[in-house]
Amino acid sequence: MPLHLVGESVTKTRSHYLADSGQLVQLMRGIYVDAADDIDQTVLAHAVRIARYLYPNAYLSAASAVLLGPTRDGRLYLTGQRSQRTRLRSLEIVQNKAPRRPSLASAVVADSLGEFPVNVSSIRQRFLEAFRMRSEHAASINGDTRELIAQRLIDEYASPKAASDAIWALARENDWYREGEAAEKYLLRRPAATPVRNQAAFELTVAWHGLPIGHLGHDGFEWRWSASDSGAPLPPIVRQTAPGKLPPFIVSLLPEGWLEAVLNNRDERAALRSGTRYMSNITIADSESALAALPLDVLTTRLAKHATAGVFTGTYAGPGRSALEHDFERNLALIYTHADTPRLSGVQIKAPMTLAPDGTLSPAISTPFTHILKPAGTSGFEALPLVEWIGLELARRAGLPVPDAALIAMPDAMSEALVVERFDIRAGNDDHRRLAMEDFCSVLDLAPDAKYDGTLERAARALKALSTSPDEDLLLLVRRALFAWLIADGDMHLKNLAMLKTCEPGDTTVRSVRLAPVYDAVTTRVFPRLEHDRMALTLNGKDQRLKRADFLALSAIAGLRAADTHAAIDELLQRLQAALATIDLPPLPGRSPSAEAAVSRALEICRQRVQAFE
């Protein structure tokens, strides 16, 4: 018996004996509980019985008359001979003074000790109690409960006017004139059936490979993510790590840099409402029907079929420029006026493209997004596509996984661009995998602008915890970091490292989680104001003058064998040295001498670093 009341379930002598022997705990005079029980829970479970024992002439009122028990915050509302408060562990009994002629009813309450009768405010009185001025009892009755009581009165008296007359009769008896006026107004001028809604609030449906996986809502104050509870179960691709905040995976998909400026979105809310298609096979719209109309991103042909010796041989059908240099950027920006144009993260100018089976490369406005176009920059970054092609080709020859890429001649005498094939989408109509790429800012729950704040050791720990082949991926991370150092890539930050997640139809958990292929590999030191660029992520506390011992320290933290790390380092050095001896830019007409000079400087930096590495 968890609750013991002197005079009801235990004698005074017996209670003293059990308390002295440590079997009971006295809460207050005459009230005891078992010492071994959860005392707070026991008190709440027997709140009404305790209140009846302490105040036999009081009755349940306000919210407690409706609930026949305490509220969720542990308050029990009574009306009796005086106003007072009683605190008993997790229970607070809040009592106010009874009116002159209260209207009461009888109810039955049961707890572990059995059933017992209690007096409660009648329906009419508790409705008046809801309108008392400066009353804690009134505040306990929320809008929904007030509406339910009003409807109950209308049902009983057949009309709002008759219910109001009945309420007024009780109000006059107790001089509750203000309460009667407020209750009458509520009954005769009922609130609108449809509640007023903040028009800034909205809800979006999120799909992955066209399958709804959840809903993303904003109420004007904060974000709310709720996973879909209908349809076939899907792996949890999106997770909300901080209440009220946009899930980090969704943040990682939002535009940055040039595209962010082009779209001119005020905030995350505007960004998500202005577009529908994103990387990682994610689509976001205000309804499932709108999502169903969007194309799936599936390769219909491979870039390798339309490229020879690193040069695109298909037909470019994207934006060009006219007389003015900046017209190309303006024309490129025009494709983003369409909500169905996929949004890209990253600060570099780039565009989503479709490569058709006939080799036509065009903007992916309402077609599958299969390739990324990276045009030449301005203000000294005109050679960026060439330097990135060199970086990707060196990575390929060094044995690192790399997506297909090719240089493409651009119209209107523009500098050549780079087209890169996506590796995070299906490889054809017969490929039924479901893929998602999550960068390490999202993995580590960091904002995109914190992409330079991490360390390779922290990335390694996250990779070790998540990868389904941790030893292989950790060794790959060591090789990827070494490669970045050897080519002077100062932009291998947390958004340029990612995990590639793969599932099969019917999977409810992610089947494969692996380190994604190399992307955005660039010798940054050849560009203006980056001549002294350092590693984006520190290694062994350093971001320059890295040696073999630093990479061995990373492998030790990752739990790799030193012999395996030595072998991987030696192999990468040998393969990269061989690649640097033979690599050259694919021939394309009209290439500027300054662009070729930038590539020559990049290759020379790589040769020097490989030669000096020890």
Coordinates of C-alpha atoms in Angstrom, one line a residue:
M1 CA 0.0 0.0 0.0
P2 CA 1.9 3.1 -1.2
L3 CA -0.1 5.8 0.6
H4 CA -0.9 5.6 4.3
L5 CA -3.4 8.0 6.0
V6 CA -3.7 8.0 9.8
G7 CA -7.2 7.2 10.8
E8 CA -8.1 5.7 7.4
S9 CA -5.6 3.0 6.4
V10 CA -3.2 3.0 9.4
T11 CA -3.3 3.8 13.1
K12 CA -1.3 6.5 14.6
T13 CA 0.8 4.1 16.7
R14 CA 1.5 1.8 13.7
S15 CA 2.5 4.7 11.5
H16 CA 5.0 6.0 14.1
Y17 CA 6.5 2.5 14.5
L18 CA 6.9 2.0 10.7
A19 CA 8.4 5.5 10.3
D20 CA 10.9 4.9 13.1
S21 CA 11.9 1.6 11.6
G22 CA 12.5 3.2 8.2
Q23 CA 9.7 1.5 6.3
L24 CA 7.6 4.7 5.9
V25 CA 8.4 8.3 5.2
Q26 CA 6.2 11.0 6.8
L27 CA 5.3 13.7 4.3
M28 CA 3.2 15.8 6.8
R29 CA 1.1 15.1 9.7
G30 CA -1.0 12.0 9.2
I31 CA 0.3 11.3 5.7
Y32 CA 2.9 8.6 5.0
V33 CA 4.3 6.7 2.0
D34 CA 6.4 3.6 1.6
A35 CA 10.1 4.4 1.8
A36 CA 11.0 2.1 -1.2
D37 CA 8.5 3.8 -3.6
D38 CA 8.9 6.7 -6.0
I39 CA 7.5 9.3 -3.5
D40 CA 6.8 12.0 -6.1
Q41 CA 4.9 9.7 -8.3
T42 CA 3.0 8.3 -5.3
V43 CA 1.9 11.8 -4.2
L44 CA 0.7 12.7 -7.7
A45 CA -1.2 9.4 -8.1
H46 CA -3.1 10.0 -4.9
A47 CA -3.4 13.8 -5.1
V48 CA -7.2 14.0 -4.8
R49 CA -7.3 11.6 -1.9
I50 CA -4.6 13.6 -0.1
A51 CA -6.5 16.8 -0.8
R52 CA -9.8 15.3 0.6
Y53 CA -7.9 14.1 3.7
L54 CA -6.4 17.6 4.3
Y55 CA -9.4 19.7 3.3
P56 CA -12.6 17.6 3.7
N57 CA -14.9 20.6 3.1
A58 CA -13.2 21.8 -0.1
Y59 CA -14.1 20.7 -3.6
L60 CA -12.3 20.3 -6.9
S61 CA -12.6 23.4 -9.2
A62 CA -11.3 24.9 -12.4
A63 CA -9.0 22.6 -14.4
S64 CA -9.0 19.9 -11.6
A65 CA -12.8 19.7 -11.8
V66 CA -12.4 18.8 -15.5
L67 CA -9.5 16.4 -15.0
L68 CA -10.5 15.0 -11.7
G69 CA -6.9 15.2 -10.8
P70 CA -3.8 17.5 -10.9
T71 CA -2.6 19.3 -14.0
R72 CA 0.5 18.1 -15.8
D73 CA 2.6 20.6 -13.9
G74 CA 1.5 19.0 -10.6
R75 CA -1.1 21.5 -9.4
L76 CA -4.4 20.5 -7.9
Y77 CA -7.1 23.3 -7.8
L78 CA -9.5 23.4 -4.9
T79 CA -12.1 25.8 -3.6
G80 CA -12.7 26.0 0.1
Q81 CA -13.1 28.2 3.1
R82 CA -9.9 30.3 2.5
S83 CA -7.2 31.0 -0.1
Q84 CA -4.0 29.1 0.6
R85 CA -1.3 27.0 -1.0
T86 CA 0.1 23.7 0.2
R87 CA 3.3 22.2 -1.2
L88 CA 3.7 18.4 -0.8
R89 CA 6.8 17.2 -2.7
S90 CA 5.8 17.2 -6.4
L91 CA 2.2 18.3 -5.7
E92 CA 1.0 21.9 -5.1
I93 CA -2.5 22.3 -3.8
V94 CA -3.9 25.7 -4.9
Q95 CA -7.0 26.7 -3.0
N96 CA -9.1 29.8 -3.4
K97 CA -12.1 31.0 -1.4
A98 CA -15.5 29.6 -2.3
P99 CA -18.4 31.9 -3.5
R100 CA -21.4 32.5 -1.3
R101 CA -23.6 30.0 -3.0
P102 CA -21.5 27.5 -5.0
S103 CA -23.0 25.1 -7.4
L104 CA -21.6 21.6 -6.9
A105 CA -21.8 18.2 -8.4
S106 CA -20.5 14.8 -7.3
A107 CA -17.9 12.7 -9.1
V108 CA -16.0 9.5 -8.5
V109 CA -12.2 9.2 -8.4
A110 CA -10.2 6.0 -8.2
D111 CA -6.6 5.4 -7.3
S112 CA -4.6 2.3 -6.1
L113 CA -6.6 2.4 -2.8
G114 CA -10.0 2.2 -4.5
E115 CA -12.9 4.5 -5.5
F116 CA -14.2 7.4 -3.4
P117 CA -16.6 10.3 -4.1
V118 CA -15.6 13.9 -4.3
N119 CA -17.4 17.2 -4.8
V120 CA -16.6 19.3 -7.9
S121 CA -17.7 22.6 -9.4
S122 CA -20.7 22.1 -11.6
I123 CA -20.5 22.7 -15.3
R124 CA -22.0 26.2 -14.9
Q125 CA -19.7 27.1 -12.1
R126 CA -16.5 25.9 -13.7
F127 CA -17.4 27.9 -16.8
L128 CA -17.7 31.1 -14.6
E129 CA -14.5 30.1 -12.9
A130 CA -12.8 30.3 -16.3
F131 CA -13.5 34.0 -16.5
R132 CA -12.5 35.1 -13.0
M133 CA -10.3 38.2 -13.0
R134 CA -6.7 37.8 -11.9
S135 CA -7.3 34.2 -10.9
E136 CA -4.8 31.3 -11.1
H137 CA -7.8 29.0 -11.2
A138 CA -9.1 30.7 -14.3
A139 CA -5.6 30.5 -16.0
S140 CA -5.6 26.8 -15.5
I141 CA -8.5 26.4 -18.0
N142 CA -7.1 26.7 -21.5
G143 CA -8.9 27.7 -24.6
D144 CA -9.7 24.2 -25.8
T145 CA -11.1 23.2 -22.4
R146 CA -13.2 26.4 -22.3
E147 CA -14.6 25.6 -25.7
L148 CA -15.5 22.1 -24.6
I149 CA -17.3 23.4 -21.5
A150 CA -19.2 26.0 -23.6
Q151 CA -20.4 23.3 -26.0
R152 CA -21.4 21.1 -23.1
L153 CA -23.6 23.9 -21.7
I154 CA -25.2 24.6 -25.1
D155 CA -26.0 20.9 -25.5
E156 CA -27.6 20.8 -22.1
Y157 CA -29.7 24.0 -22.4
A158 CA -30.4 23.6 -26.2
S159 CA -29.1 27.1 -27.3
P160 CA -26.4 29.6 -26.5
K161 CA -29.0 32.0 -25.2
A162 CA -30.5 29.5 -22.8
A163 CA -27.1 28.5 -21.6
S164 CA -26.2 32.2 -21.0
D165 CA -29.4 32.7 -18.9
A166 CA -28.5 29.7 -16.8
I167 CA -25.0 31.0 -16.2
W168 CA -26.4 34.5 -15.3
A169 CA -28.6 32.9 -12.7
L170 CA -25.6 31.5 -10.9
A171 CA -23.5 34.6 -11.4
R172 CA -26.1 36.8 -9.7
E173 CA -26.4 34.5 -6.7
N174 CA -22.6 35.0 -6.1
D175 CA -22.2 38.6 -7.2
W176 CA -20.0 37.4 -10.1
Y177 CA -21.2 40.0 -12.5
R178 CA -18.0 40.5 -14.5
E179 CA -17.6 36.7 -14.8
G180 CA -21.2 36.5 -16.0
E181 CA -20.7 39.2 -18.6
A182 CA -17.6 37.5 -20.0
A183 CA -19.2 34.1 -20.1
E184 CA -22.3 35.5 -21.9
K185 CA -20.1 37.2 -24.5
Y186 CA -18.3 34.0 -25.1
L187 CA -21.4 32.0 -25.5
L188 CA -23.3 34.4 -27.7
R189 CA -20.3 35.5 -29.8
R190 CA -18.5 32.3 -30.2
P191 CA -14.9 32.3 -31.5
A192 CA -14.4 31.5 -35.1
A193 CA -14.5 27.8 -35.8
T194 CA -11.2 28.2 -37.8
P195 CA -8.5 29.6 -35.6
V196 CA -6.5 32.5 -36.8
R197 CA -3.2 31.2 -38.3
N198 CA 0.1 33.0 -38.6
Q199 CA 0.4 33.4 -42.4
A200 CA 4.2 33.3 -42.0
A201 CA 3.9 29.6 -41.0
F202 CA 4.2 27.0 -43.6
E203 CA 5.0 23.3 -44.0
L204 CA 7.0 21.6 -46.7
T205 CA 7.2 17.9 -47.7
V206 CA 10.6 16.5 -48.1
A207 CA 11.2 13.5 -50.5
W208 CA 14.2 11.4 -51.2
H209 CA 14.3 9.7 -54.7
G210 CA 10.7 10.9 -55.0
L211 CA 9.6 9.1 -51.8
P212 CA 8.2 11.4 -49.0
I213 CA 10.4 11.0 -45.9
G214 CA 9.0 13.8 -43.7
H215 CA 7.7 17.2 -43.2
L216 CA 9.6 20.4 -42.5
G217 CA 7.6 23.1 -40.9
H218 CA 8.2 26.6 -39.7
D219 CA 5.7 28.4 -37.4
G220 CA 7.3 31.8 -37.8
F221 CA 9.6 31.3 -34.8
E222 CA 11.4 28.0 -35.2
W223 CA 11.8 24.9 -37.4
R224 CA 10.1 21.5 -36.8
W225 CA 11.0 18.2 -38.5
S226 CA 8.7 15.2 -38.4
A227 CA 9.5 12.0 -40.1
S228 CA 6.8 10.5 -42.4
D229 CA 4.6 7.9 -40.7
S230 CA 3.0 6.7 -43.9
G231 CA 4.2 4.6 -46.7
A232 CA 7.0 2.0 -46.6
P233 CA 9.6 2.7 -43.9
L234 CA 12.7 4.5 -45.1
P235 CA 16.2 5.0 -43.6
P236 CA 16.4 8.2 -41.4
I237 CA 18.3 10.4 -43.9
V238 CA 17.3 13.7 -42.1
R239 CA 17.6 14.2 -38.4
Q240 CA 16.9 17.3 -36.3
T241 CA 19.8 17.5 -33.8
A242 CA 18.7 20.7 -32.1
P243 CA 15.1 21.5 -31.3
G244 CA 13.8 24.5 -33.3
K245 CA 16.8 24.5 -35.7
L246 CA 16.9 23.5 -39.3
P247 CA 18.3 19.9 -39.6
P248 CA 22.0 20.1 -40.5
F249 CA 21.5 17.8 -43.6
I250 CA 19.0 20.3 -45.0
V251 CA 21.3 23.2 -44.2
S252 CA 24.1 21.5 -46.1
L253 CA 21.9 21.6 -49.3
L254 CA 21.2 25.3 -49.3
P255 CA 22.9 27.7 -51.7
E256 CA 26.1 29.6 -50.8
G257 CA 28.3 32.2 -52.3
W258 CA 27.5 33.2 -55.8
L259 CA 24.2 31.4 -56.0
E260 CA 23.1 32.7 -52.6
A261 CA 23.7 36.2 -53.9
V262 CA 21.8 35.5 -57.2
L263 CA 18.8 34.1 -55.4
N264 CA 18.8 37.0 -52.9
N265 CA 16.9 35.0 -50.3
R266 CA 16.5 36.8 -47.0
D267 CA 16.9 33.6 -44.9
E268 CA 16.6 29.8 -44.8
R269 CA 12.8 30.1 -45.0
A270 CA 13.0 32.0 -48.3
A271 CA 15.7 29.8 -49.7
L272 CA 13.7 26.6 -49.1
R273 CA 10.5 28.1 -50.5
S274 CA 12.2 29.4 -53.7
G275 CA 13.4 26.0 -55.0
T276 CA 12.4 22.4 -55.1
R277 CA 15.4 20.3 -56.2
Y278 CA 18.7 19.8 -54.4
M279 CA 21.7 17.5 -54.3
S280 CA 21.6 14.0 -52.7
N281 CA 18.3 13.3 -54.6
I282 CA 16.3 15.5 -52.2
T283 CA 13.3 17.4 -53.4
I284 CA 11.2 19.8 -51.2
A285 CA 7.8 21.2 -52.1
D286 CA 4.6 22.3 -50.4
S287 CA 2.7 19.2 -51.4
E288 CA 3.3 15.6 -52.4
S289 CA 1.6 16.2 -55.8
A290 CA 4.1 19.0 -56.5
L291 CA 6.9 16.6 -55.6
A292 CA 5.5 13.9 -57.9
A293 CA 5.8 16.2 -60.9
L294 CA 9.6 16.7 -60.4
P295 CA 12.0 14.6 -62.5
L296 CA 14.3 12.0 -60.8
D297 CA 18.0 12.5 -61.2
V298 CA 19.3 9.5 -63.1
L299 CA 22.2 9.2 -65.5
T300 CA 20.9 8.5 -69.1
T301 CA 24.4 8.4 -70.5
R302 CA 27.9 8.6 -69.2
L303 CA 30.3 11.5 -69.7
A304 CA 33.0 9.1 -70.8
K305 CA 30.9 8.3 -74.0
H306 CA 31.0 12.0 -74.9
A307 CA 34.6 12.9 -74.1
T308 CA 38.0 12.1 -75.6
A309 CA 41.3 12.6 -73.8
G310 CA 39.7 14.8 -71.2
V311 CA 37.8 17.0 -73.7
F312 CA 34.0 17.1 -74.0
T313 CA 32.9 16.1 -77.5
G314 CA 29.2 16.6 -77.2
T315 CA 27.1 19.7 -77.8
Y316 CA 27.0 22.5 -75.3
A317 CA 23.5 24.0 -75.2
G318 CA 23.8 26.2 -72.1
P319 CA 24.0 29.9 -71.5
G320 CA 26.7 32.0 -73.3
R321 CA 27.5 35.7 -73.3
S322 CA 27.1 38.6 -75.6
A323 CA 29.3 41.7 -75.9
L324 CA 29.8 42.2 -72.3
E325 CA 31.9 39.9 -70.1
H326 CA 29.4 39.9 -67.2
D327 CA 26.6 38.8 -69.5
F328 CA 27.5 35.1 -69.1
E329 CA 27.0 35.3 -65.3
R330 CA 23.7 37.1 -65.8
N331 CA 22.5 34.6 -68.4
L332 CA 23.6 31.7 -66.1
A333 CA 21.7 33.3 -63.2
L334 CA 18.5 33.4 -65.3
I335 CA 18.2 29.6 -65.2
Y336 CA 17.8 29.9 -61.4
T337 CA 14.6 32.0 -61.8
H338 CA 12.9 28.6 -62.3
A339 CA 11.9 27.0 -59.1
D340 CA 12.6 23.6 -60.6
T341 CA 16.3 24.4 -61.3
P342 CA 18.3 22.4 -58.7
R343 CA 20.0 24.5 -56.0
L344 CA 23.7 23.9 -55.4
S345 CA 25.9 24.5 -52.3
G346 CA 29.4 25.8 -52.5
V347 CA 30.8 29.3 -53.2
Q348 CA 32.0 28.7 -56.7
I349 CA 30.0 29.6 -59.7
K350 CA 28.4 26.5 -61.1
A351 CA 25.2 25.3 -62.8
P352 CA 23.2 22.0 -62.8
M353 CA 23.2 20.4 -66.2
T354 CA 21.6 17.4 -68.1
L355 CA 23.6 15.3 -70.4
A356 CA 21.3 13.7 -73.0
P357 CA 22.0 10.4 -74.7
D358 CA 22.8 12.3 -77.9
G359 CA 25.6 14.2 -76.1
T360 CA 23.7 17.5 -75.6
L361 CA 24.6 19.3 -72.4
S362 CA 21.8 21.7 -71.3
P363 CA 20.6 23.3 -68.1
A364 CA 18.6 20.9 -65.8
I365 CA 15.6 23.1 -65.4
S366 CA 12.9 20.4 -65.7
T367 CA 15.2 17.5 -66.7
P368 CA 17.4 15.1 -64.7
F369 CA 20.3 16.9 -62.9
T370 CA 23.2 14.6 -64.0
H371 CA 26.3 16.9 -64.3
I372 CA 27.7 20.1 -62.9
L373 CA 29.1 22.8 -65.0
K374 CA 32.0 24.9 -63.5
P375 CA 32.7 27.9 -65.7
A376 CA 35.9 30.0 -65.5
G377 CA 36.0 32.6 -62.8
T378 CA 37.1 36.3 -63.1
S379 CA 39.6 38.5 -61.5
G380 CA 42.5 36.1 -61.7
F381 CA 40.4 32.9 -61.4
E382 CA 40.0 32.3 -65.2
A383 CA 42.2 29.2 -65.0
L384 CA 40.1 27.5 -62.2
P385 CA 38.5 24.9 -64.4
L386 CA 41.9 23.9 -65.8
V387 CA 43.6 23.7 -62.4
E388 CA 40.6 21.6 -61.1
W389 CA 40.8 19.2 -64.0
I390 CA 44.5 18.7 -63.3
G391 CA 43.7 18.1 -59.6
L392 CA 41.0 15.5 -60.4
E393 CA 43.2 13.8 -63.0
L394 CA 46.2 13.6 -60.6
A395 CA 43.9 12.2 -58.0
R396 CA 42.7 9.5 -60.4
R397 CA 46.2 8.5 -61.4
A398 CA 47.2 8.5 -57.7
G399 CA 44.5 5.8 -57.1
L400 CA 41.9 7.9 -55.4
P401 CA 38.2 7.5 -56.4
V402 CA 37.2 10.4 -58.6
P403 CA 34.1 11.3 -60.7
D404 CA 34.4 11.6 -64.5
A405 CA 35.3 15.1 -65.6
A406 CA 36.1 16.8 -68.9
L407 CA 37.0 20.3 -70.1
I408 CA 34.5 21.9 -72.4
A409 CA 35.0 24.6 -75.1
M410 CA 32.6 27.4 -74.4
P411 CA 30.8 29.7 -76.9
D412 CA 31.4 33.4 -77.5
A413 CA 35.2 33.1 -77.0
M414 CA 34.8 32.4 -73.3
S415 CA 37.4 30.5 -71.3
E416 CA 36.9 26.8 -71.2
A417 CA 34.8 25.3 -68.4
L418 CA 34.8 22.0 -66.5
V419 CA 31.9 19.5 -66.5
V420 CA 31.8 16.9 -63.7
E421 CA 29.6 13.8 -63.6
R422 CA 27.6 13.4 -60.4
F423 CA 28.4 10.3 -58.3
D424 CA 25.5 10.6 -55.9
I425 CA 22.8 9.6 -58.3
R426 CA 21.6 6.4 -60.0
A427 CA 23.7 5.2 -62.9
G428 CA 20.8 4.3 -65.1
N429 CA 17.2 3.1 -65.2
D430 CA 18.2 -0.4 -64.1
D431 CA 20.0 1.0 -61.0
H432 CA 17.5 1.0 -58.1
R433 CA 19.9 2.1 -55.4
R434 CA 19.0 5.1 -53.1
L435 CA 21.9 7.4 -52.5
A436 CA 22.5 10.4 -50.3
M437 CA 25.7 12.5 -49.9
E438 CA 26.3 14.2 -46.5
D439 CA 29.2 16.6 -46.1
F440 CA 31.2 16.7 -42.9
C441 CA 29.7 20.0 -41.8
S442 CA 26.4 18.2 -41.6
V443 CA 27.9 15.0 -40.1
L444 CA 29.6 17.1 -37.3
D445 CA 26.5 19.3 -36.9
L446 CA 28.4 22.5 -37.8
A447 CA 27.1 25.5 -39.7
P448 CA 28.5 25.9 -43.3
D449 CA 30.4 29.0 -42.3
A450 CA 32.3 26.8 -39.8
K451 CA 33.7 24.6 -42.6
Y452 CA 37.3 25.7 -41.9
D453 CA 37.1 25.3 -38.1
G454 CA 37.5 21.5 -37.9
T455 CA 40.4 19.2 -37.7
L456 CA 41.2 16.0 -39.7
E457 CA 41.3 14.1 -36.4
R458 CA 37.7 15.1 -35.7
A459 CA 36.7 14.1 -39.2
A460 CA 38.5 10.7 -38.7
R461 CA 36.6 10.0 -35.5
A462 CA 33.3 10.7 -37.1
L463 CA 34.2 8.6 -40.1
K464 CA 35.3 5.7 -37.8
A465 CA 31.9 5.8 -36.0
L466 CA 29.8 6.0 -39.2
S467 CA 31.6 4.1 -42.0
T468 CA 30.5 0.5 -42.8
S469 CA 34.1 -0.2 -43.8
P470 CA 36.0 2.0 -41.3
D471 CA 39.5 0.7 -41.9
E472 CA 39.3 1.2 -45.7
D473 CA 37.8 4.6 -45.4
L474 CA 40.2 5.8 -42.7
L475 CA 43.1 4.8 -44.8
L476 CA 41.4 6.6 -47.7
L477 CA 41.0 9.7 -45.6
V478 CA 44.8 9.7 -44.8
R479 CA 45.6 9.3 -48.5
R480 CA 43.1 12.1 -49.3
A481 CA 44.6 14.4 -46.8
L482 CA 48.1 13.6 -48.0
F483 CA 47.0 14.3 -51.6
A484 CA 45.6 17.7 -50.6
W485 CA 48.9 18.6 -49.0
L486 CA 51.0 17.4 -52.0
I487 CA 49.0 19.4 -54.5
A488 CA 48.7 22.5 -52.2
D489 CA 44.9 22.2 -52.0
G490 CA 44.0 24.8 -49.3
D491 CA 40.3 24.3 -49.8
M492 CA 39.8 20.7 -48.5
H493 CA 37.4 21.9 -45.8
L494 CA 34.5 20.1 -44.1
K495 CA 32.1 20.7 -47.0
N496 CA 34.6 19.3 -49.5
L497 CA 34.7 16.0 -47.6
A498 CA 31.5 13.9 -47.5
M499 CA 30.0 10.5 -46.7
L500 CA 28.1 8.6 -49.5
K501 CA 25.2 6.6 -48.1
T502 CA 23.7 3.8 -50.2
C503 CA 20.5 1.8 -49.6
E504 CA 18.5 -0.8 -51.6
P505 CA 14.7 -0.8 -52.0
G506 CA 13.1 -2.2 -48.8
D507 CA 16.0 -1.1 -46.6
T508 CA 15.0 0.6 -43.3
T509 CA 18.5 1.4 -42.4
V510 CA 21.5 2.6 -44.4
R511 CA 23.2 -0.4 -45.9
S512 CA 26.5 1.3 -46.9
V513 CA 28.2 4.4 -45.6
R514 CA 31.5 5.2 -47.3
L515 CA 33.8 8.2 -47.7
A516 CA 32.7 9.9 -50.9
P517 CA 35.0 10.3 -54.0
V518 CA 37.4 13.2 -54.3
Y519 CA 35.8 16.5 -55.6
D520 CA 36.8 20.1 -55.7
A521 CA 40.5 19.2 -55.8
V522 CA 42.4 22.5 -56.6
T523 CA 45.9 23.8 -56.2
T524 CA 44.8 27.0 -54.5
R525 CA 48.2 28.6 -54.3
V526 CA 48.3 29.6 -57.9
F527 CA 45.4 32.1 -57.5
P528 CA 45.5 35.7 -56.4
R529 CA 45.8 36.4 -52.7
L530 CA 46.2 32.6 -52.0
E531 CA 49.9 32.4 -52.7
H532 CA 50.5 31.4 -49.1
D533 CA 47.4 29.3 -48.6
R534 CA 47.6 26.6 -46.0
M535 CA 45.6 23.4 -45.3
A536 CA 42.0 24.1 -44.6
L537 CA 41.8 21.6 -41.8
T538 CA 44.6 21.2 -39.3
L539 CA 46.5 17.9 -38.9
N540 CA 48.4 17.1 -35.8
G541 CA 47.9 20.7 -34.8
K542 CA 49.5 22.0 -38.0
D543 CA 48.3 23.5 -41.3
Q544 CA 51.7 23.7 -43.1
R545 CA 55.1 22.0 -43.2
L546 CA 53.5 18.6 -42.9
K547 CA 55.6 15.6 -42.8
R548 CA 55.1 11.8 -42.8
A549 CA 55.0 11.8 -39.0
D550 CA 51.9 14.0 -39.0
F551 CA 50.0 11.6 -41.2
L552 CA 51.2 8.7 -39.1
A553 CA 49.8 10.5 -36.1
L554 CA 46.4 10.8 -37.8
S555 CA 46.5 7.1 -38.7
A556 CA 47.3 6.2 -35.1
I557 CA 44.3 8.2 -33.8
A558 CA 42.2 6.4 -36.4
G559 CA 43.5 3.0 -35.1
L560 CA 45.3 2.0 -38.3
R561 CA 48.5 0.0 -38.4
A562 CA 51.6 2.0 -39.0
A563 CA 52.8 -0.5 -41.7
D564 CA 49.6 0.0 -43.7
T565 CA 49.9 3.8 -43.5
H566 CA 53.5 3.7 -44.6
A567 CA 52.6 1.5 -47.5
A568 CA 49.7 3.7 -48.6
I569 CA 51.8 6.9 -48.3
D570 CA 54.6 5.3 -50.4
E571 CA 52.2 4.1 -53.1
L572 CA 50.5 7.5 -53.4
L573 CA 53.9 9.2 -53.6
Q574 CA 55.1 6.9 -56.3
R575 CA 51.9 7.1 -58.4
L576 CA 51.7 10.8 -58.1
Q577 CA 55.3 11.3 -59.0
A578 CA 54.7 9.1 -62.2
A579 CA 51.6 11.1 -63.0
L580 CA 53.4 14.5 -62.7
A581 CA 56.0 13.3 -65.2
T582 CA 53.4 12.6 -67.9
I583 CA 50.3 14.7 -67.3
D584 CA 49.4 17.5 -69.6
L585 CA 46.4 19.6 -70.4
P586 CA 44.1 18.3 -73.1
P587 CA 44.4 20.5 -76.2
L588 CA 41.7 23.1 -76.8
P589 CA 42.0 26.0 -79.2
G590 CA 42.0 29.6 -77.9
R591 CA 43.5 28.9 -74.5
S592 CA 45.2 31.9 -73.0
P593 CA 48.9 31.9 -72.1
S594 CA 48.0 33.1 -68.5
A595 CA 45.8 30.0 -68.0
E596 CA 48.5 27.7 -69.2
A597 CA 51.0 29.5 -66.9
A598 CA 48.7 28.9 -63.9
V599 CA 48.6 25.2 -64.7
S600 CA 52.4 25.1 -65.1
R601 CA 52.7 26.7 -61.7
A602 CA 50.3 24.3 -60.1
L603 CA 52.3 21.3 -61.5
E604 CA 55.6 22.7 -60.4
I605 CA 54.2 23.2 -56.8
C606 CA 53.1 19.6 -56.8
R607 CA 56.5 18.3 -58.0
Q608 CA 58.3 20.4 -55.4
R609 CA 56.1 19.1 -52.6
V610 CA 56.3 15.5 -53.7
Q611 CA 60.1 15.8 -54.0
A612 CA 60.4 17.5 -50.6
F613 CA 58.1 15.2 -48.7
E614 CA 59.8 13.2 -46.0

